[in-house]
mmCIF file of C-alpha atoms in Angstrom:
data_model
loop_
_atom_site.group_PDB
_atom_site.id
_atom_site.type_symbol
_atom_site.label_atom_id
_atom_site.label_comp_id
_atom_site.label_asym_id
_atom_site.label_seq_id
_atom_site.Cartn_x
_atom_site.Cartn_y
_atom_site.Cartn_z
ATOM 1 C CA UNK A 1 0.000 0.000 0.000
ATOM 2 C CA UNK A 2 1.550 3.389 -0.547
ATOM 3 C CA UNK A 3 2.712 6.059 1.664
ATOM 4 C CA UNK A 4 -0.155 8.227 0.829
ATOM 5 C CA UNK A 5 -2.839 6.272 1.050
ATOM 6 C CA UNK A 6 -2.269 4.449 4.340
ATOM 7 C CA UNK A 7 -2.101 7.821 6.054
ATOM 8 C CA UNK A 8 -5.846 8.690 4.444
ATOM 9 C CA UNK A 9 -6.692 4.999 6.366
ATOM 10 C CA UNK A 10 -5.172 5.624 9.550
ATOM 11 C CA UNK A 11 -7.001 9.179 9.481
ATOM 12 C CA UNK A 12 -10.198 7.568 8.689
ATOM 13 C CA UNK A 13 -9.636 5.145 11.485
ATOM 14 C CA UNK A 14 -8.632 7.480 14.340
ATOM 15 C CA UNK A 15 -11.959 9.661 12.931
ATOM 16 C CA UNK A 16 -13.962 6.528 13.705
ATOM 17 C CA UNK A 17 -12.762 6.160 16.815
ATOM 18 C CA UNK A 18 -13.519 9.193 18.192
ATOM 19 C CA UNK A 19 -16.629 9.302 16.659
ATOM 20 C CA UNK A 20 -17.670 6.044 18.176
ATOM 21 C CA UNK A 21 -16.720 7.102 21.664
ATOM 22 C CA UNK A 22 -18.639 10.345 21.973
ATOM 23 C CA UNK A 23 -19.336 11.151 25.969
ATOM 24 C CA UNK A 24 -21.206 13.851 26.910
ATOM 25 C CA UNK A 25 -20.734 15.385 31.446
ATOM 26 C CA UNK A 26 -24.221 16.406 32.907
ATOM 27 C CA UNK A 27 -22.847 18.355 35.272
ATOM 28 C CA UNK A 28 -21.522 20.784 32.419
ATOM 29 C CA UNK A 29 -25.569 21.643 32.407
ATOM 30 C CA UNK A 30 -27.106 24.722 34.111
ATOM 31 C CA UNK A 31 -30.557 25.099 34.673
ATOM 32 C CA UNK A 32 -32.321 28.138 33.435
ATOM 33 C CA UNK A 33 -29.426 28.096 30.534
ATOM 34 C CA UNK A 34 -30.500 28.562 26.706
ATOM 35 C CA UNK A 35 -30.779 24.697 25.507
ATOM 36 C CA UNK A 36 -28.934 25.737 22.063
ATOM 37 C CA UNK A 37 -25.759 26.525 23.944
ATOM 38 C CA UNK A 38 -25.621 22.055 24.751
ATOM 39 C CA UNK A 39 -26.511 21.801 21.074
ATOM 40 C CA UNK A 40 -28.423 18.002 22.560
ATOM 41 C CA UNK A 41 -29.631 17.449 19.310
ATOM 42 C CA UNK A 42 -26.508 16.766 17.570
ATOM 43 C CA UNK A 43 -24.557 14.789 20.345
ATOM 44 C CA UNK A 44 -26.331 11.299 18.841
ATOM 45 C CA UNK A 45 -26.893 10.308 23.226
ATOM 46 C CA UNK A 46 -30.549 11.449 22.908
ATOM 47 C CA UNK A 47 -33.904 10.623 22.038
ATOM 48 C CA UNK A 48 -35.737 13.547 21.112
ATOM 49 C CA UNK A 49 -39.645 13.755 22.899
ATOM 50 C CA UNK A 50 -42.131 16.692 22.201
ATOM 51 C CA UNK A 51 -43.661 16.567 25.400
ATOM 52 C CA UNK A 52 -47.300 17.514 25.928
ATOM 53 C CA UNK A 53 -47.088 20.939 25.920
ATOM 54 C CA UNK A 54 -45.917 22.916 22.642
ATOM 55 C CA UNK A 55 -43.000 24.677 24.544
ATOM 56 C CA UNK A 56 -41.668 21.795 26.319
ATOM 57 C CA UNK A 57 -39.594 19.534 24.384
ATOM 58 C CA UNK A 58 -37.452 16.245 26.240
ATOM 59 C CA UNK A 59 -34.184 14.852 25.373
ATOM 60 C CA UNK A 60 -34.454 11.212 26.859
ATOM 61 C CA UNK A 61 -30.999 8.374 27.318
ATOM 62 C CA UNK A 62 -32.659 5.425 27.420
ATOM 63 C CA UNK A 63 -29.279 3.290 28.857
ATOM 64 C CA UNK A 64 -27.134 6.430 29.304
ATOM 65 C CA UNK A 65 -24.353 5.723 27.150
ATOM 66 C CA UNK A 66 -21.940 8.297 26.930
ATOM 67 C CA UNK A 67 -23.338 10.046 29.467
ATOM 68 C CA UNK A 68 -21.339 10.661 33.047
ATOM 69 C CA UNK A 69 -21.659 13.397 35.794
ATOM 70 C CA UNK A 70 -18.376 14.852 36.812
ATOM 71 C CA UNK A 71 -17.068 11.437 35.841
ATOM 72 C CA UNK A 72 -19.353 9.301 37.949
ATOM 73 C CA UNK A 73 -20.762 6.809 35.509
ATOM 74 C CA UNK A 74 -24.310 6.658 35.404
ATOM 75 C CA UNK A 75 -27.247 3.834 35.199
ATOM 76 C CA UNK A 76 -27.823 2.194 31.831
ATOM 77 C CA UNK A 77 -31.140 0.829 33.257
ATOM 78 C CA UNK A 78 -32.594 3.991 34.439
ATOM 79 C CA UNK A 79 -31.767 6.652 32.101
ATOM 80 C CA UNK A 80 -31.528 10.329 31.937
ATOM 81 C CA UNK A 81 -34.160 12.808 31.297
ATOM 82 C CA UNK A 82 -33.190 16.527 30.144
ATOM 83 C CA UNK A 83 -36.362 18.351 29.605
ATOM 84 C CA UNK A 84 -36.516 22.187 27.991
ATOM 85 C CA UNK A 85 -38.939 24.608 28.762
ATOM 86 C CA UNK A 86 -39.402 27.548 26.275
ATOM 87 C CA UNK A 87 -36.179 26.893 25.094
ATOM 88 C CA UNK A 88 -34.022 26.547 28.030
ATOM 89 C CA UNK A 89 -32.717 24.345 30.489
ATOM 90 C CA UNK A 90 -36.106 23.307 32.822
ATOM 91 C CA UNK A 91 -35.041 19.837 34.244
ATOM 92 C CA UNK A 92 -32.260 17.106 34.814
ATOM 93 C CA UNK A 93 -33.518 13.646 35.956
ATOM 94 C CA UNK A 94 -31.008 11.034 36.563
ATOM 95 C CA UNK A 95 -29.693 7.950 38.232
ATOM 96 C CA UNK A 96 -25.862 7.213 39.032
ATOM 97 C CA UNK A 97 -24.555 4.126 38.796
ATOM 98 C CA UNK A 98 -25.409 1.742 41.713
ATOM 99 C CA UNK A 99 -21.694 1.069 42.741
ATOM 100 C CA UNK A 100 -20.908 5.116 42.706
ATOM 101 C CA UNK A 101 -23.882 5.460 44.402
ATOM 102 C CA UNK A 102 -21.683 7.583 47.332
ATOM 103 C CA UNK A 103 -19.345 8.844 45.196
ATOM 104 C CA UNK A 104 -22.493 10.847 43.447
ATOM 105 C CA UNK A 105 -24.010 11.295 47.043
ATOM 106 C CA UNK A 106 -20.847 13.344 48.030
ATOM 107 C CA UNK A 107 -20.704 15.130 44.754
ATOM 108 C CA UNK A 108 -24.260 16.090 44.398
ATOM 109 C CA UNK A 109 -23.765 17.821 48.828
ATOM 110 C CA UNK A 110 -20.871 18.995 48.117
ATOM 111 C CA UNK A 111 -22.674 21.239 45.129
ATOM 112 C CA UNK A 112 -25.744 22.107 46.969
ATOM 113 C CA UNK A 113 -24.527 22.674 50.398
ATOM 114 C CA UNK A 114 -26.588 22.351 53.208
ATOM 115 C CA UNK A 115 -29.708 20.957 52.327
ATOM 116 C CA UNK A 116 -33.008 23.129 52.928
ATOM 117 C CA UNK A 117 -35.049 20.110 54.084
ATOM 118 C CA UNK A 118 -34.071 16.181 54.455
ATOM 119 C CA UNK A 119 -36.088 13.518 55.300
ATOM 120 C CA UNK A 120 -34.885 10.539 56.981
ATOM 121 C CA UNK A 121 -35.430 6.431 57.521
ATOM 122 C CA UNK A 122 -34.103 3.440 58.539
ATOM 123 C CA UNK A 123 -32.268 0.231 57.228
ATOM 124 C CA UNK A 124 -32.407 -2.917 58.455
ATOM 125 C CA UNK A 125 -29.054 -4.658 56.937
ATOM 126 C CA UNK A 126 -25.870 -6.412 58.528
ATOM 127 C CA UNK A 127 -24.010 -3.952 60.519
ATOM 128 C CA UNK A 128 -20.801 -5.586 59.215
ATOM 129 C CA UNK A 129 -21.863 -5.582 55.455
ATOM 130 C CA UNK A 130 -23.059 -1.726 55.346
ATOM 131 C CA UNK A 131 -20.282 -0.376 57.730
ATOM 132 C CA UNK A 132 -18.370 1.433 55.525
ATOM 133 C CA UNK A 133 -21.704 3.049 53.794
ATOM 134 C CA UNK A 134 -22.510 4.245 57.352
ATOM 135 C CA UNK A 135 -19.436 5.625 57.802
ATOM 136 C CA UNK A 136 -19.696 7.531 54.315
ATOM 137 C CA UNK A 137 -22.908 8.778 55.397
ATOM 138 C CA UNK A 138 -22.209 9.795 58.872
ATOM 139 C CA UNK A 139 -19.578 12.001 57.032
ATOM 140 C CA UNK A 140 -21.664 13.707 54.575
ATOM 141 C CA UNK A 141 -24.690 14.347 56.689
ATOM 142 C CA UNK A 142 -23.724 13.756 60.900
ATOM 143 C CA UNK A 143 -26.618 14.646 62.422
ATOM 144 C CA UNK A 144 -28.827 12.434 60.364
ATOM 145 C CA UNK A 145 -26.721 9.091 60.149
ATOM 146 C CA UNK A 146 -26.835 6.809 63.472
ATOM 147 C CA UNK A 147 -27.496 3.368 64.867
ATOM 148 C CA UNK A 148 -30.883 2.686 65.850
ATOM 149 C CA UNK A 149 -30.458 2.214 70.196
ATOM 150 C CA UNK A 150 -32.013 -1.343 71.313
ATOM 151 C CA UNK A 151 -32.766 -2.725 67.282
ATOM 152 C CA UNK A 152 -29.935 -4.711 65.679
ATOM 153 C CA UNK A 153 -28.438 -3.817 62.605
ATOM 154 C CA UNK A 154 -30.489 -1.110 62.283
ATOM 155 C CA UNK A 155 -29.386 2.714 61.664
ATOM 156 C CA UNK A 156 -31.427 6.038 60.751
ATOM 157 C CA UNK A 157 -30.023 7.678 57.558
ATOM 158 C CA UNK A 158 -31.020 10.509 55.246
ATOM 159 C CA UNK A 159 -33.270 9.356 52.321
ATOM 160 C CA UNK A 160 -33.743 12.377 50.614
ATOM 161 C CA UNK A 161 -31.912 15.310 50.646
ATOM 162 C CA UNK A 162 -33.537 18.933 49.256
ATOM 163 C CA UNK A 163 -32.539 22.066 48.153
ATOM 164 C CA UNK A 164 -34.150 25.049 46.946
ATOM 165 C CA UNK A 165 -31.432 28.506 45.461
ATOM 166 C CA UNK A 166 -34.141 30.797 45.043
ATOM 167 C CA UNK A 167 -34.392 29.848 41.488
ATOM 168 C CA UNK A 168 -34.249 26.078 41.498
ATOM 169 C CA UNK A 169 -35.367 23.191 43.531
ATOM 170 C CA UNK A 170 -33.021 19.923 43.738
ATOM 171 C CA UNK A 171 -33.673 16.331 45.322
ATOM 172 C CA UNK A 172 -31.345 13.561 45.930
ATOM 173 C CA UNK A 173 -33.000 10.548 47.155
ATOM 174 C CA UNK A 174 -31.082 7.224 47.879
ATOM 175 C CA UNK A 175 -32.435 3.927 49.267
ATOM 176 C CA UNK A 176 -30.706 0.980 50.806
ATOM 177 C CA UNK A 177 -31.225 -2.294 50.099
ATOM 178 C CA UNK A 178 -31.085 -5.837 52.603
ATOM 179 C CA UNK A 179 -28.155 -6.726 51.196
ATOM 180 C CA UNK A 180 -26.479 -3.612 51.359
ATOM 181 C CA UNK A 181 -26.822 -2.034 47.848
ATOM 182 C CA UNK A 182 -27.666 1.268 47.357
ATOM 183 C CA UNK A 183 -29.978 2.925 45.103
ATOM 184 C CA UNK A 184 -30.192 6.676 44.050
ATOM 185 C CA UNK A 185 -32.350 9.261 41.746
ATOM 186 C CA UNK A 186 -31.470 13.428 41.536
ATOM 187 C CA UNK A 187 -33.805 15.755 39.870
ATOM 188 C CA UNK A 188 -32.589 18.969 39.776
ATOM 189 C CA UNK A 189 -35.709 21.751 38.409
ATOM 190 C CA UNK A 190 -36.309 25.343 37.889
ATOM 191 C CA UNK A 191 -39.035 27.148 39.653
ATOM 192 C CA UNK A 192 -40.527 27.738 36.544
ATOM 193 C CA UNK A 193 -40.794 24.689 34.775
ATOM 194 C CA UNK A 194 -42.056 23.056 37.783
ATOM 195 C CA UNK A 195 -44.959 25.857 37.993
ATOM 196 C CA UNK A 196 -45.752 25.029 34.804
ATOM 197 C CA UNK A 197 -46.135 21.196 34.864
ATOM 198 C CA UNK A 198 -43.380 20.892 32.405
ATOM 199 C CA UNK A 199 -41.290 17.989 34.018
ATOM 200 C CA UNK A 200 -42.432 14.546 33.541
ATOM 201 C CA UNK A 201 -42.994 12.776 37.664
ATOM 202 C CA UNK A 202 -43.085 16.330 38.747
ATOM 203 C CA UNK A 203 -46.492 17.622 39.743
ATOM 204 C CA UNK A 204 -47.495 21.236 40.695
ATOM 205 C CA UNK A 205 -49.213 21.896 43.121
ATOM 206 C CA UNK A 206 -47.212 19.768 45.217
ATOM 207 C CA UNK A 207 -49.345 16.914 47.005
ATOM 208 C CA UNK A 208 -49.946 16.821 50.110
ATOM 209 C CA UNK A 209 -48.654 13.431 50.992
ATOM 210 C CA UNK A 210 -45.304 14.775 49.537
ATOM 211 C CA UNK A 211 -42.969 15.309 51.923
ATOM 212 C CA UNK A 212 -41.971 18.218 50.553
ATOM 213 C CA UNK A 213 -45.444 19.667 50.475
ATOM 214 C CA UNK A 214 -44.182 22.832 52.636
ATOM 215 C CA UNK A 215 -41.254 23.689 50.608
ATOM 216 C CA UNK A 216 -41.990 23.559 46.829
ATOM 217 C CA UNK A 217 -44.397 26.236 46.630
#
């Protein structure tokens, strides 16, 4: 093969490669920002969804391929939901990956700071098997993490975690399992999308049984 053309294959090959292998961080995303500027349409990770209302469109990862948040992979059974409301940034729905579970439950605090509101709950599960997910815990959120006086194996530990700026609410929920696994889901809204029943699983007014029925007015 000559000179000339073998250099035209590699470059084709190296193109392909980085074509293939396309990743896109959600925590590059702002709420309230103009949805153009993420150009979601042209990064071939989403599905595109006009949602029911003619100035609400959602960009939906069905297995979240190619998709991270500050690094932390994320769950390609869950998905990620990006919805836009009159043209910006209204919503982020998503799920980390079940083993970075903490990892993205220190990241996510660490962003929002003290938390406006949490609400808390306990796990029944093998003190030796979730020790090191209590001590994780008790780091990120002291006064909420402790074992459960007179119940074996049993600890109280925050569930859900929320956060209103002013502008935007956020909520950080995480469950633990029997056998120690860890489950999480973060939606992160504006104000106004959520006043406007734009955001699929988010309804406004709030519901009463919600527990945060006195803080997402």
């Amino acid at each position: 093969m000559k000179k000339g053309k073998f250099l035209i294959l590699i470059f084709a090959v190296l193109i392909n490669i980085c074509c293939g292998n396309k990743s896109f961080d959600l925590s590059s995303v702002s709420l309230g920002e103009d949805a153009k500027k993420y150009d979601f349409e042209n990064k071939d990770l989403f599905l595109k969804d006009n949602g029911s209302k003619p100035d609400v469109v959602q960009y939906y990862a069905d297995e979240n391929k190619g998709l991270m948040y500050s690094n932390i992979p994320l769950d390609n059974t869950m998905g990620t939901r990006i919805t836009i409301y009159k043209g910006k940034v209204g919503a982020v729905d998503t799920n980390a990956a079940e083993k970075y579970s903490l990892e993205f439950v220190e990241k996510i605090t660490a962003k929002h700071g003290k938390p406006t509101a949490t609400v808390t709950d306990k796990a029944t599960v093998d003190s030796k098997l979730v020790k090191p997910i209590f001590e994780k815990l008790k780091k990120i959120s002291p006064d909420k993490v402790s074992w459960s006086q007179g119940e074996k194996n049993s600890f109280t530990y925050p569930t859900s975690f929320f956060w209103d700026d002013g502008k935007n609410y956020s909520i950080l929920s995480i469950s633990i399992e029997d056998d120690g696994r860890i489950r999480n889901k973060y939606v992160t809204v504006t104000k106004d999308a959520y006043r406007n029943n734009a955001v699929f699983g988010l309804k406004y007014p709030t519901p009463q049984g919600s527990p945060w029925y006195n803080y997402m007015k």
